[in-house]
Coordinates of C-alpha atoms and ligand atoms in Angstrom, one line a residue:
X1 CA -57.5 -44.3 -288.8
X2 CA -61.0 -44.0 -287.2
X3 CA -61.4 -43.3 -283.6
X4 CA -62.6 -46.7 -282.5
X5 CA -59.8 -48.6 -284.2
X6 CA -57.2 -46.3 -282.8
X7 CA -58.6 -46.8 -279.3
X8 CA -58.4 -50.6 -279.8
X9 CA -54.8 -50.3 -281.0
X10 CA -52.8 -52.5 -278.6
X11 CA -49.3 -51.6 -277.8
X12 CA -46.5 -54.1 -277.9
X13 CA -47.0 -57.1 -275.6
X14 CA -45.1 -56.3 -272.4
X15 CA -45.3 -57.4 -268.8
X16 CA -44.4 -53.9 -267.7
X17 CA -46.3 -52.4 -264.8
X18 CA -47.3 -48.8 -264.7
X19 CA -47.6 -47.0 -261.4
X20 CA -49.2 -43.6 -261.6
X21 CA -48.5 -41.3 -258.6
X22 CA -51.1 -38.6 -258.2
X23 CA -51.5 -35.9 -255.5
X24 CA -54.4 -35.2 -253.2
X25 CA -55.4 -32.2 -251.0
X26 CA -52.3 -30.0 -251.5
X27 CA -49.1 -29.9 -253.5
X28 CA -45.7 -29.7 -252.0
X29 CA -46.0 -32.7 -249.7
X30 CA -43.3 -34.7 -251.4
X31 CA -45.0 -36.5 -254.3
X32 CA -41.7 -36.5 -256.2
X33 CA -39.7 -37.9 -253.3
X34 CA -42.5 -40.5 -252.8
X35 CA -42.2 -41.5 -256.4
X36 CA -38.4 -41.5 -256.2
X37 CA -38.5 -43.6 -253.0
X38 CA -40.9 -46.1 -254.6
X39 CA -38.6 -46.3 -257.6
X40 CA -35.7 -46.9 -255.4
X41 CA -37.2 -49.8 -253.5
X42 CA -38.5 -51.5 -256.6
X43 CA -35.1 -51.1 -258.3
X44 CA -33.3 -52.5 -255.3
X45 CA -35.6 -55.5 -255.4
X46 CA -34.4 -56.3 -258.9
X47 CA -36.8 -54.5 -261.2
X48 CA -35.7 -52.3 -264.1
X49 CA -37.4 -49.1 -263.2
X50 CA -37.8 -45.8 -265.1
X51 CA -39.7 -42.7 -264.0
X52 CA -41.6 -40.1 -265.8
X53 CA -42.6 -36.6 -264.7
X54 CA -45.6 -35.0 -266.2
X55 CA -45.7 -31.2 -265.8
X56 CA -49.1 -29.9 -266.8
X57 CA -47.7 -26.5 -268.0
X58 CA -48.0 -25.3 -271.6
X59 CA -44.2 -24.6 -271.5
X60 CA -42.3 -26.9 -273.8
X61 CA -39.7 -27.3 -271.0
X62 CA -38.8 -25.9 -267.7
X63 CA -36.0 -23.8 -269.2
X64 CA -38.3 -20.8 -269.7
X65 CA -39.9 -21.0 -266.2
X66 CA -38.8 -18.7 -263.4
X67 CA -36.8 -20.9 -261.0
X68 CA -37.8 -18.7 -258.0
X69 CA -41.4 -19.8 -258.6
X70 CA -41.0 -23.2 -260.2
X71 CA -37.8 -24.5 -258.6
X72 CA -34.6 -25.5 -260.2
X73 CA -34.2 -26.2 -263.9
X74 CA -32.7 -29.7 -263.9
X75 CA -30.6 -30.4 -267.0
X76 CA -30.3 -33.9 -268.4
X77 CA -27.4 -35.5 -270.3
X78 CA -29.3 -34.9 -273.6
X79 CA -29.7 -31.3 -272.8
X80 CA -33.4 -31.4 -271.8
X81 CA -34.3 -28.6 -269.3
X82 CA -36.7 -30.3 -266.9
X83 CA -38.4 -30.2 -263.5
X84 CA -36.4 -30.6 -260.3
X85 CA -38.2 -33.9 -259.7
X86 CA -36.2 -35.4 -262.6
X87 CA -33.2 -34.7 -260.4
X88 CA -34.8 -36.6 -257.5
X89 CA -35.4 -39.6 -259.7
X90 CA -31.9 -39.6 -261.0
X91 CA -30.4 -39.3 -257.5
X92 CA -32.6 -41.9 -255.9
X93 CA -32.4 -44.4 -258.8
X94 CA -28.7 -43.7 -259.6
X95 CA -29.5 -43.6 -263.4
X96 CA -29.3 -41.0 -266.2
X97 CA -32.7 -40.2 -267.6
X98 CA -33.5 -38.6 -271.0
X99 CA -36.1 -36.3 -272.5
X100 CA -38.3 -39.3 -273.0
X101 CA -38.9 -39.2 -269.3
X102 CA -40.3 -35.7 -269.2
X103 CA -43.4 -34.3 -270.7
X104 CA -45.5 -31.1 -270.5
X105 CA -48.9 -30.3 -271.9
X106 CA -47.0 -28.1 -274.4
X107 CA -44.9 -31.0 -275.6
X108 CA -47.9 -33.3 -276.0
X109 CA -49.9 -30.8 -278.0
X110 CA -46.9 -29.8 -280.1
X111 CA -46.4 -33.4 -281.3
X112 CA -50.1 -33.9 -282.0
X113 CA -50.2 -30.7 -284.0
X114 CA -47.0 -31.6 -285.9
X115 CA -48.5 -35.0 -286.7
X116 CA -51.7 -33.5 -287.9
X117 CA -49.8 -31.1 -290.2
X118 CA -47.9 -34.1 -291.6
X119 CA -51.3 -35.8 -292.4
X120 CA -50.4 -38.6 -290.1
X121 CA -53.9 -38.8 -288.8
X122 CA -55.0 -39.6 -292.4
X123 CA -57.8 -37.2 -292.6
X124 CA -59.4 -37.9 -289.2
X125 CA -60.8 -35.1 -287.1
X126 CA -58.1 -34.6 -284.5
X127 CA -59.6 -34.2 -281.1
X128 CA -58.6 -33.4 -277.6
X129 CA -59.9 -36.8 -276.6
X130 CA -58.7 -39.3 -277.6
X131 CA -55.7 -37.9 -279.5
X132 CA -54.1 -36.0 -276.6
X133 CA -54.4 -38.9 -274.1
X134 CA -53.2 -41.3 -276.7
X135 CA -50.1 -39.2 -277.3
X136 CA -49.5 -39.2 -273.6
X137 CA -49.7 -43.0 -273.6
X138 CA -47.3 -43.2 -276.6
X139 CA -44.8 -41.2 -274.7
X140 CA -45.1 -43.4 -271.6
X141 CA -44.5 -46.5 -273.8
X142 CA -41.5 -44.8 -275.4
X143 CA -39.9 -44.3 -272.0
X144 CA -40.6 -48.0 -271.2
X145 CA -39.1 -49.2 -274.4
X146 CA -36.0 -47.0 -274.0
X147 CA -34.7 -49.1 -271.1
X148 CA -37.0 -52.1 -271.5
X149 CA -38.5 -51.3 -268.1
X150 CA -40.3 -53.7 -265.8
X151 CA -41.9 -50.8 -264.0
X152 CA -42.7 -47.3 -265.1
X153 CA -43.5 -44.8 -262.4
X154 CA -45.4 -41.8 -263.7
X155 CA -45.8 -38.8 -261.5
X156 CA -48.7 -36.5 -262.6
X157 CA -47.9 -32.9 -261.4
X158 CA -50.4 -31.0 -259.3
X159 CA -53.3 -32.4 -257.4
X160 CA -56.4 -34.3 -258.5
X161 CA -59.3 -32.0 -259.4
X162 CA -57.1 -29.5 -261.2
X163 CA -58.3 -28.6 -264.7
X164 CA -54.7 -28.7 -265.9
X165 CA -54.0 -32.4 -265.4
X166 CA -57.4 -33.9 -266.4
X167 CA -56.1 -35.1 -269.7
X168 CA -53.2 -36.9 -268.1
X169 CA -55.6 -38.7 -265.7
X170 CA -57.7 -39.5 -268.8
X171 CA -54.6 -41.1 -270.4
X172 CA -54.1 -43.1 -267.2
X173 CA -57.7 -44.2 -267.2
X174 CA -57.5 -45.4 -270.8
X175 CA -54.3 -47.3 -269.9
X176 CA -56.0 -49.0 -267.0
X177 CA -58.9 -49.9 -269.3
X178 CA -56.5 -51.5 -271.8
X179 CA -54.3 -53.2 -269.3
X180 CA -56.3 -53.7 -266.1
X181 CA -53.7 -55.9 -264.4
X182 CA -50.7 -53.7 -265.3
X183 CA -51.8 -50.2 -264.3
X184 CA -51.9 -49.0 -260.7
X185 CA -52.6 -45.8 -258.8
X186 CA -50.9 -44.4 -255.8
X187 CA -52.4 -41.3 -254.2
X188 CA -50.1 -39.2 -252.1
X189 CA -52.4 -37.3 -249.9
X190 CA -52.1 -34.9 -246.9
X191 CA -53.7 -35.2 -243.5
X192 CA -53.8 -31.8 -241.8
X193 CA -53.8 -31.4 -238.0
X194 CA -55.8 -28.2 -237.4
X195 CA -54.2 -26.3 -234.5
X196 CA -57.4 -25.8 -232.5
X197 CA -58.4 -29.4 -232.7
X198 CA -55.0 -31.2 -232.5
X199 CA -56.5 -34.1 -234.4
X200 CA -55.4 -35.5 -237.7
X201 CA -58.2 -35.1 -240.2
X202 CA -58.9 -37.7 -243.0
X203 CA -61.8 -35.8 -244.7
X204 CA -59.8 -33.8 -247.2
X205 CA -58.2 -37.1 -248.4
X206 CA -61.7 -38.7 -248.7
X207 CA -62.7 -35.8 -250.9
X208 CA -59.6 -36.1 -253.0
X209 CA -60.3 -39.8 -253.6
X210 CA -63.9 -39.0 -254.6
X211 CA -62.5 -36.4 -257.1
X212 CA -60.1 -39.0 -258.5
X213 CA -63.0 -41.5 -258.7
X214 CA -64.9 -38.9 -260.8
X215 CA -62.1 -39.3 -263.4
X216 CA -62.9 -43.0 -263.5
X217 CA -59.9 -43.9 -261.3
X218 CA -59.7 -45.7 -258.0
X219 CA -56.5 -45.5 -256.1
X220 CA -54.9 -48.8 -255.1
X221 CA -52.7 -47.4 -252.4
X222 CA -52.9 -44.2 -250.3
X223 CA -49.7 -42.7 -249.0
X224 CA -50.8 -40.5 -246.2
X225 CA -48.4 -37.6 -245.6
X226 CA -48.7 -35.9 -242.2
X227 CA -46.8 -34.5 -239.3
X228 CA -47.2 -37.6 -237.2
X229 CA -47.6 -41.3 -238.0
X230 CA -51.1 -42.4 -238.8
X231 CA -52.9 -44.3 -236.0
X232 CA -54.9 -47.4 -236.6
X233 CA -58.2 -45.5 -236.4
X234 CA -57.3 -43.1 -239.2
X235 CA -56.1 -46.0 -241.3
X236 CA -59.4 -47.8 -240.8
X237 CA -61.3 -44.6 -241.7
X238 CA -59.3 -44.0 -244.9
X239 CA -59.6 -47.7 -245.8
X240 CA -63.4 -47.7 -245.3
X241 CA -64.2 -44.4 -246.9
X242 CA -61.6 -44.4 -249.7
X243 CA -62.3 -48.0 -250.6
X244 CA -58.8 -49.4 -250.2
X245 CA -57.7 -52.4 -248.1
X246 CA -56.3 -51.2 -244.8
X247 CA -52.8 -52.5 -245.5
X248 CA -52.8 -50.3 -248.6
X249 CA -52.9 -47.2 -246.4
X250 CA -49.3 -46.2 -245.8
X251 CA -48.3 -43.8 -243.1
X252 CA -45.7 -41.3 -244.2
X253 CA -44.9 -38.9 -241.4
X254 CA -42.5 -35.9 -241.7
X255 CA -38.9 -37.0 -241.5
X256 CA -35.5 -35.3 -240.8
X257 CA -33.9 -36.8 -243.8
X258 CA -35.7 -37.6 -247.1
X259 CA -33.2 -40.4 -247.6
X260 CA -34.9 -42.4 -244.8
X261 CA -38.1 -42.6 -246.8
X262 CA -37.3 -45.7 -248.9
X263 CA -36.4 -47.4 -245.6
X264 CA -39.5 -46.2 -243.9
X265 CA -41.6 -47.5 -246.8
X266 CA -40.1 -50.9 -246.5
X267 CA -40.8 -50.9 -242.7
X268 CA -44.4 -50.0 -243.5
X269 CA -44.6 -53.0 -245.8
X270 CA -45.0 -51.0 -248.9
X271 CA -42.5 -53.0 -250.9
X272 CA -44.0 -56.4 -250.3
X273 CA -47.5 -55.0 -250.7
X274 CA -46.8 -53.3 -254.0
X275 CA -45.0 -56.4 -255.4
X276 CA -48.0 -58.5 -254.3
X277 CA -50.6 -56.1 -255.7
X278 CA -49.0 -55.7 -259.1
X279 CA -48.0 -59.3 -259.4
X280 CA -44.3 -58.5 -259.9
X281 CA -41.7 -61.1 -258.9
X282 CA -39.6 -59.0 -256.6
X283 CA -36.5 -59.8 -254.6
X284 CA -36.4 -59.5 -250.8
X285 CA -36.6 -56.2 -249.0
X286 CA -33.1 -56.5 -247.7
X287 CA -30.7 -56.7 -250.6
X288 CA -27.4 -55.3 -251.8
X289 CA -28.9 -52.0 -252.9
X290 CA -30.9 -51.5 -249.8
X291 CA -27.9 -52.2 -247.6
X292 CA -25.9 -49.5 -249.4
X293 CA -28.8 -47.1 -249.2
X294 CA -29.2 -47.7 -245.5
X295 CA -25.6 -47.0 -244.8
X296 CA -25.9 -43.7 -246.8
X297 CA -29.2 -42.8 -245.0
X298 CA -27.5 -43.3 -241.7
X299 CA -24.7 -41.0 -242.7
X300 CA -27.2 -38.2 -243.3
X301 CA -27.9 -37.9 -239.6
X302 CA -24.4 -36.7 -238.7
X303 CA -24.5 -34.1 -236.0
X304 CA -20.9 -32.9 -235.6
X305 CA -18.0 -31.9 -237.7
X306 CA -19.9 -29.0 -239.0
X307 CA -18.7 -27.3 -242.2
X308 CA -20.1 -23.8 -242.6
X309 CA -20.7 -22.9 -246.2
X310 CA -21.9 -19.6 -247.6
X311 CA -23.8 -19.6 -250.8
X312 CA -23.6 -16.2 -252.4
X313 CA -25.9 -15.2 -255.2
X314 CA -27.9 -12.3 -256.5
X315 CA -31.1 -13.0 -254.5
X316 CA -32.6 -15.9 -252.8
X317 CA -35.6 -14.4 -251.3
X318 CA -39.2 -14.1 -252.4
X319 CA -41.5 -12.5 -249.8
X320 CA -40.5 -13.9 -246.5
X321 CA -39.0 -17.1 -247.8
X322 CA -35.6 -18.2 -248.9
X323 CA -36.0 -20.1 -252.1
X324 CA -33.3 -22.6 -251.8
X325 CA -35.3 -24.9 -254.1
X326 CA -33.9 -23.1 -257.1
X327 CA -30.5 -24.6 -256.1
X328 CA -31.8 -28.0 -255.0
X329 CA -29.1 -30.0 -256.8
X330 CA -26.3 -27.8 -255.4
X331 CA -27.6 -28.4 -251.9
X332 CA -27.8 -32.1 -252.4
X333 CA -24.4 -32.3 -254.0
X334 CA -22.9 -30.5 -251.0
X335 CA -24.7 -32.9 -248.6
X336 CA -23.5 -36.1 -250.4
X337 CA -19.9 -35.0 -250.3
X338 CA -20.1 -33.7 -246.7
X339 CA -21.7 -36.9 -245.5
X340 CA -19.1 -38.9 -247.3
X341 CA -16.4 -36.9 -245.4
X342 CA -18.3 -37.3 -242.1
X343 CA -19.4 -33.7 -241.9
X344 CA -22.7 -31.9 -241.3
X345 CA -23.0 -29.1 -243.8
X346 CA -24.6 -25.8 -242.6
X347 CA -25.6 -23.6 -245.5
X348 CA -26.1 -19.8 -245.2
X349 CA -27.7 -18.0 -248.1
X350 CA -26.3 -14.6 -248.7
X351 CA -27.5 -12.0 -251.1
X352 CA -24.4 -10.4 -252.9
X353 CA -26.3 -7.1 -253.0
X354 CA -25.8 -6.8 -249.3
X355 CA -22.1 -6.4 -250.0
X356 CA -22.8 -3.7 -252.6
X357 CA -25.0 -1.7 -250.1
X358 CA -22.5 -2.1 -247.2
X359 CA -19.0 -2.9 -248.5
X360 CA -17.7 -3.5 -244.9
X361 CA -20.1 -6.4 -244.4
X362 CA -17.9 -8.5 -246.7
X363 CA -15.9 -9.3 -243.6
X364 CA -18.8 -11.5 -242.4
X365 CA -17.5 -14.0 -244.9
X366 CA -14.5 -14.7 -242.6
X367 CA -16.5 -17.0 -240.5
X368 CA -17.2 -19.5 -243.3
X369 CA -15.2 -22.6 -244.1
X370 CA -16.1 -22.3 -247.7
X371 CA -17.9 -20.2 -250.3
X372 CA -20.0 -21.3 -253.3
X373 CA -21.2 -19.0 -256.1
X374 CA -23.8 -21.0 -258.0
X375 CA -25.1 -20.4 -261.6
X376 CA -27.1 -17.4 -262.5
X377 CA -28.0 -14.9 -265.2
X378 CA -28.1 -11.1 -265.6
X379 CA -26.3 -8.2 -264.0
X380 CA -28.0 -7.8 -260.6
X381 CA -25.6 -8.3 -257.6
X382 CA -22.6 -9.1 -259.8
X383 CA -20.3 -6.5 -258.2
X384 CA -21.1 -8.0 -254.8
X385 CA -20.2 -11.5 -256.2
X386 CA -16.9 -10.2 -257.6
X387 CA -16.1 -8.8 -254.1
X388 CA -17.0 -12.1 -252.6
X389 CA -14.6 -14.0 -254.9
X390 CA -11.8 -11.5 -254.3
X391 CA -12.3 -12.0 -250.5
X392 CA -12.2 -15.8 -250.8
X393 CA -9.1 -15.6 -253.0
X394 CA -7.2 -13.2 -250.7
X395 CA -8.2 -14.8 -247.5
X396 CA -7.6 -18.4 -248.6
X397 CA -11.2 -19.4 -248.1
X398 CA -12.1 -22.4 -250.3
X399 CA -14.1 -21.2 -253.2
X400 CA -16.2 -23.2 -255.7
X401 CA -17.8 -21.4 -258.6
X402 CA -20.5 -23.1 -260.7
X403 CA -21.0 -21.8 -264.2
X404 CA -21.6 -18.1 -263.6
X405 CA -19.5 -18.6 -260.5
X406 CA -16.6 -19.7 -262.7
X407 CA -17.1 -16.9 -265.3
X408 CA -17.1 -14.3 -262.5
X409 CA -14.0 -15.9 -260.9
X410 CA -12.1 -15.4 -264.2
X411 CA -13.3 -11.8 -264.4
X412 CA -12.2 -11.1 -260.8
X413 CA -8.8 -12.5 -261.6
X414 CA -8.5 -10.4 -264.8
X415 CA -9.5 -7.3 -262.8
X416 CA -7.5 -7.6 -259.7
X417 CA -4.5 -9.7 -260.7
X418 CA -4.1 -8.9 -264.4
X419 CA -5.1 -5.3 -263.8
X420 CA -7.8 -5.0 -266.4
X421 CA -10.0 -2.8 -264.3
X422 CA -13.1 -2.9 -266.6
X423 CA -12.9 -6.6 -267.2
X424 CA -16.5 -8.0 -267.6
X425 CA -18.8 -10.4 -269.3
X426 CA -20.8 -9.3 -272.3
X427 CA -23.9 -10.3 -270.4
X428 CA -23.4 -7.5 -268.0
X429 CA -21.5 -4.8 -269.9
X430 CA -21.2 -5.2 -273.7
X431 CA -19.3 -1.9 -274.0
X432 CA -16.5 -3.0 -271.7
X433 CA -13.1 -2.8 -273.4
X434 CA -12.1 -6.1 -271.9
X435 CA -14.8 -8.7 -272.5
X436 CA -13.3 -11.6 -270.6
X437 CA -16.5 -13.7 -270.9
X438 CA -18.1 -13.5 -274.3
X439 CA -21.1 -14.8 -276.1
X440 CA -20.5 -18.2 -277.7
X441 CA -20.4 -18.0 -281.5
X442 CA -23.4 -20.3 -282.0
X443 CA -25.5 -18.4 -279.4
X444 CA -25.1 -14.9 -281.0
X445 CA -27.7 -15.6 -283.7
X446 CA -30.1 -17.2 -281.3
X447 CA -29.9 -14.2 -278.9
X448 CA -30.5 -11.7 -281.8
X449 CA -33.5 -13.6 -283.0
X450 CA -34.8 -13.9 -279.4
X451 CA -34.8 -17.6 -279.9
X452 CA -34.5 -18.3 -276.2
X453 CA -36.2 -21.6 -275.4
X454 CA -33.9 -24.6 -275.3
X455 CA -31.2 -22.7 -277.1
X456 CA -28.3 -22.5 -274.7
X457 CA -25.3 -24.8 -274.8
X458 CA -27.2 -27.6 -273.0
X459 CA -26.4 -31.1 -271.7
X460 CA -23.4 -33.3 -271.4
X461 CA -20.2 -32.5 -273.2
X462 CA -16.8 -34.1 -272.7
X463 CA -13.7 -32.3 -271.3
X464 CA -10.1 -33.1 -270.9
X465 CA -8.2 -32.3 -267.8
X466 CA -4.6 -31.3 -267.4
X467 CA -2.6 -33.8 -265.4
X468 CA -1.4 -32.7 -261.9
X469 CA -4.1 -30.0 -261.5
X470 CA -6.6 -29.8 -258.6
X471 CA -9.4 -30.9 -260.9
X472 CA -7.4 -33.9 -262.3
X473 CA -6.5 -35.0 -258.8
X474 CA -10.2 -34.8 -257.7
X475 CA -11.5 -36.8 -260.7
X476 CA -8.6 -39.2 -260.8
X477 CA -8.9 -39.2 -264.6
X478 CA -8.3 -37.0 -267.6
X479 CA -11.6 -37.6 -269.4
X480 CA -14.8 -36.3 -267.9
X481 CA -18.3 -35.5 -269.1
X482 CA -20.5 -32.9 -267.4
X483 CA -23.7 -31.1 -268.0
X484 CA -24.0 -27.5 -269.2
X485 CA -26.4 -24.7 -269.4
X486 CA -24.8 -21.4 -270.6
X487 CA -24.6 -18.9 -273.4
X488 CA -21.3 -17.3 -272.6
X489 CA -17.7 -18.6 -272.4
X490 CA -14.2 -17.5 -271.6
X491 CA -12.9 -15.3 -274.4
X492 CA -9.9 -17.0 -275.9
X493 CA -8.4 -13.7 -276.8
X494 CA -7.6 -13.1 -273.1
X495 CA -6.7 -16.7 -272.2
X496 CA -3.0 -16.4 -272.5
X497 CA -2.8 -13.3 -270.5
X498 CA -4.9 -14.7 -267.7
X499 CA -2.9 -17.9 -267.6
X500 CA 0.2 -15.8 -267.6
X501 CA -1.1 -14.1 -264.5
X502 CA -1.3 -17.5 -262.8
X503 CA -4.9 -18.8 -263.2
X504 CA -4.9 -22.3 -264.7
X505 CA -7.5 -23.6 -267.2
X506 CA -7.3 -27.1 -266.0
X507 CA -10.2 -28.5 -268.1
X508 CA -10.8 -27.8 -271.8
X509 CA -13.2 -29.1 -274.4
X510 CA -11.5 -31.9 -276.4
X511 CA -10.7 -29.5 -279.2
X512 CA -9.0 -27.2 -276.7
X513 CA -11.3 -24.2 -277.7
X514 CA -13.5 -23.9 -274.7
X515 CA -12.5 -23.4 -271.1
X516 CA -14.3 -25.8 -268.8
X517 CA -12.5 -25.4 -265.5
X518 CA -10.4 -22.6 -264.1
X519 CA -8.4 -23.0 -260.9
X520 CA -5.5 -21.7 -258.8
X521 CA -2.8 -24.3 -258.2
X522 CA -3.1 -26.1 -254.9
X523 CA 0.2 -24.6 -253.7
X524 CA -1.3 -21.1 -253.9
X525 CA -4.8 -21.5 -252.5
X526 CA -6.5 -24.2 -250.5
X527 CA -9.3 -24.5 -253.2
X528 CA -10.1 -21.9 -255.8
X529 CA -11.9 -23.5 -258.6
X530 CA -14.7 -22.9 -261.0
X531 CA -16.5 -24.9 -263.6
X532 CA -18.2 -23.8 -266.8
X533 CA -20.5 -26.8 -266.3
X534 CA -22.9 -27.7 -263.5
X535 CA -21.3 -30.6 -261.6
X536 CA -24.2 -30.6 -259.2
X537 CA -26.4 -32.3 -261.8
X538 CA -24.3 -35.5 -261.6
X539 CA -23.9 -35.8 -257.9
X540 CA -25.6 -38.9 -256.5
X541 CA -26.1 -40.1 -252.9
X542 CA -24.1 -43.2 -253.5
X543 CA -21.5 -41.5 -255.8
X544 CA -20.9 -38.0 -254.6
X545 CA -19.3 -35.6 -257.1
X546 CA -15.5 -35.6 -256.9
X547 CA -15.2 -31.8 -257.2
X548 CA -17.7 -31.2 -254.4
X549 CA -15.9 -33.8 -252.3
X550 CA -12.5 -32.0 -253.0
X551 CA -14.1 -28.7 -252.0
X552 CA -15.6 -30.1 -248.8
X553 CA -12.3 -31.6 -247.8
X554 CA -10.7 -28.3 -248.4
X555 CA -13.3 -26.7 -246.1
X556 CA -12.7 -29.2 -243.4
X557 CA -9.0 -28.6 -243.6
X558 CA -9.2 -24.8 -243.6
X559 CA -11.5 -25.0 -240.6
X560 CA -8.9 -27.0 -238.7
X561 CA -6.1 -24.7 -239.7
X562 CA -7.8 -21.4 -238.8
X563 CA -10.2 -22.0 -236.0
Ligands
LIG1 N1 -25.3 -16.4 -267.4 C1 -24.2 -17.3 -267.7 C2 -24.2 -17.8 -269.2 O1 -25.2 -17.8 -269.8 C3 -24.1 -18.4 -266.8 C4 -25.2 -19.4 -266.9 C5 -25.3 -20.3 -265.7 O2 -24.8 -20.0 -264.6 N2 -26.0 -21.3 -265.8 O3 -23.3 -18.2 -269.7

């Protein structure tokens, strides 16, 4: 296929609208939340919406990226290890997305190179342009076809002017050229207020728009992020110098709760304006979905009934900052269940290594209503976590272990109740005589070959719950499906002995071979439960996760009883 005929190649006739969301000035101002909120309002207005995240990294997926730098690795049903923004989309939209909705530079190049090796370009000279942008477009259209979307929101990572995302902007430009009435651009920009001037400055945004213009793209809408709301004068300035109508400049000041943003956007007229601009036939701003959302958003402002939760892990700090972003889904899952139960959650991040350095400091845990040990890897801080779990078990503090937090909970039980003093996980001490948590059979080979990327047990798997258990009561059903990301599992050779000592494996894989949930019966502890899976990935604002809800209720109860 020669270049010109390929460029002319029209995709299937579709009325779908494509909205690209790009960043200006600085990153980290909430482009993902903006895209998610936009997705939410359009979906509430009756459109079938899907969202795509473009990460400009060479990495094939986020699984190999350091979460303390890049944020949480969000796992999808199909096992794709993606960026945390995918979690935002799923939560705001209330849908399950798939690997079609996530792309990285690595992925795009990988498929072009594979196709070239398969002679699919039929002898053409395969070039960065047009073949890379065309592959990006092919992927966007695949995501559209997957759900027959009316609207595809595409968030391009980073900010305009970065070398890394130029080819993605080029893809967007080509799409606009092909379908001028179906492709739109939203720039999420930032308006700083320099301390010595105290005035909100529009100039960086003007420059960002010029930079975008140099890629052949004109934004249709500017969402102006700032500390305070934008005044009329700044709106006029942005309109004039950035070449957008004044009602297309949307003020997006900082908010206490990100869940107010879809409501604020509607107040600013963004919903009506975007429907008008794109020519979509949209339902009204107030609708069934928006009413539910409003009720939820209101619940996020709860001020009393505090539940104090300690999150204990190996380390949360980098420099002077606590990187709670690496556990974004855990935080959100806690919030949804707390709000549902009418409580305000207060989270304290504790490094388990503190308990190793100063064993007496473990008593500080007494002031918490509940303790969570989230997922993790490696051996740092493990003894401190085991001490934490022992403390929670013995002092009847509700405990919820997620993945590693479940594996360590079983080890703690084996050590201190069953009396296997050197009980451990192969991950930490392969020469222990009592390997309670062992490498999964199909993971051995991968580990030996250093085949690390995308090779864990990933994604959604079903599990069956034992009737009458804490887990069963929480879910209200025996069949569940949850998302995973692990290499190790409970060693079946020790299962009987551990169960004999009182710990219950209340959730198993359907073939009974893999322990998915461990718990102490409700009669012995207010809440002592761990999951091999990551329940946090399926918690949604409008449908909080049943296990988090059960945990929060236990925290509320133990607070009443003890304080
Ligand atoms: N490191 C453990 C494993 O690989 C737990 C992983 C996790 O917590 N996600 O099995």
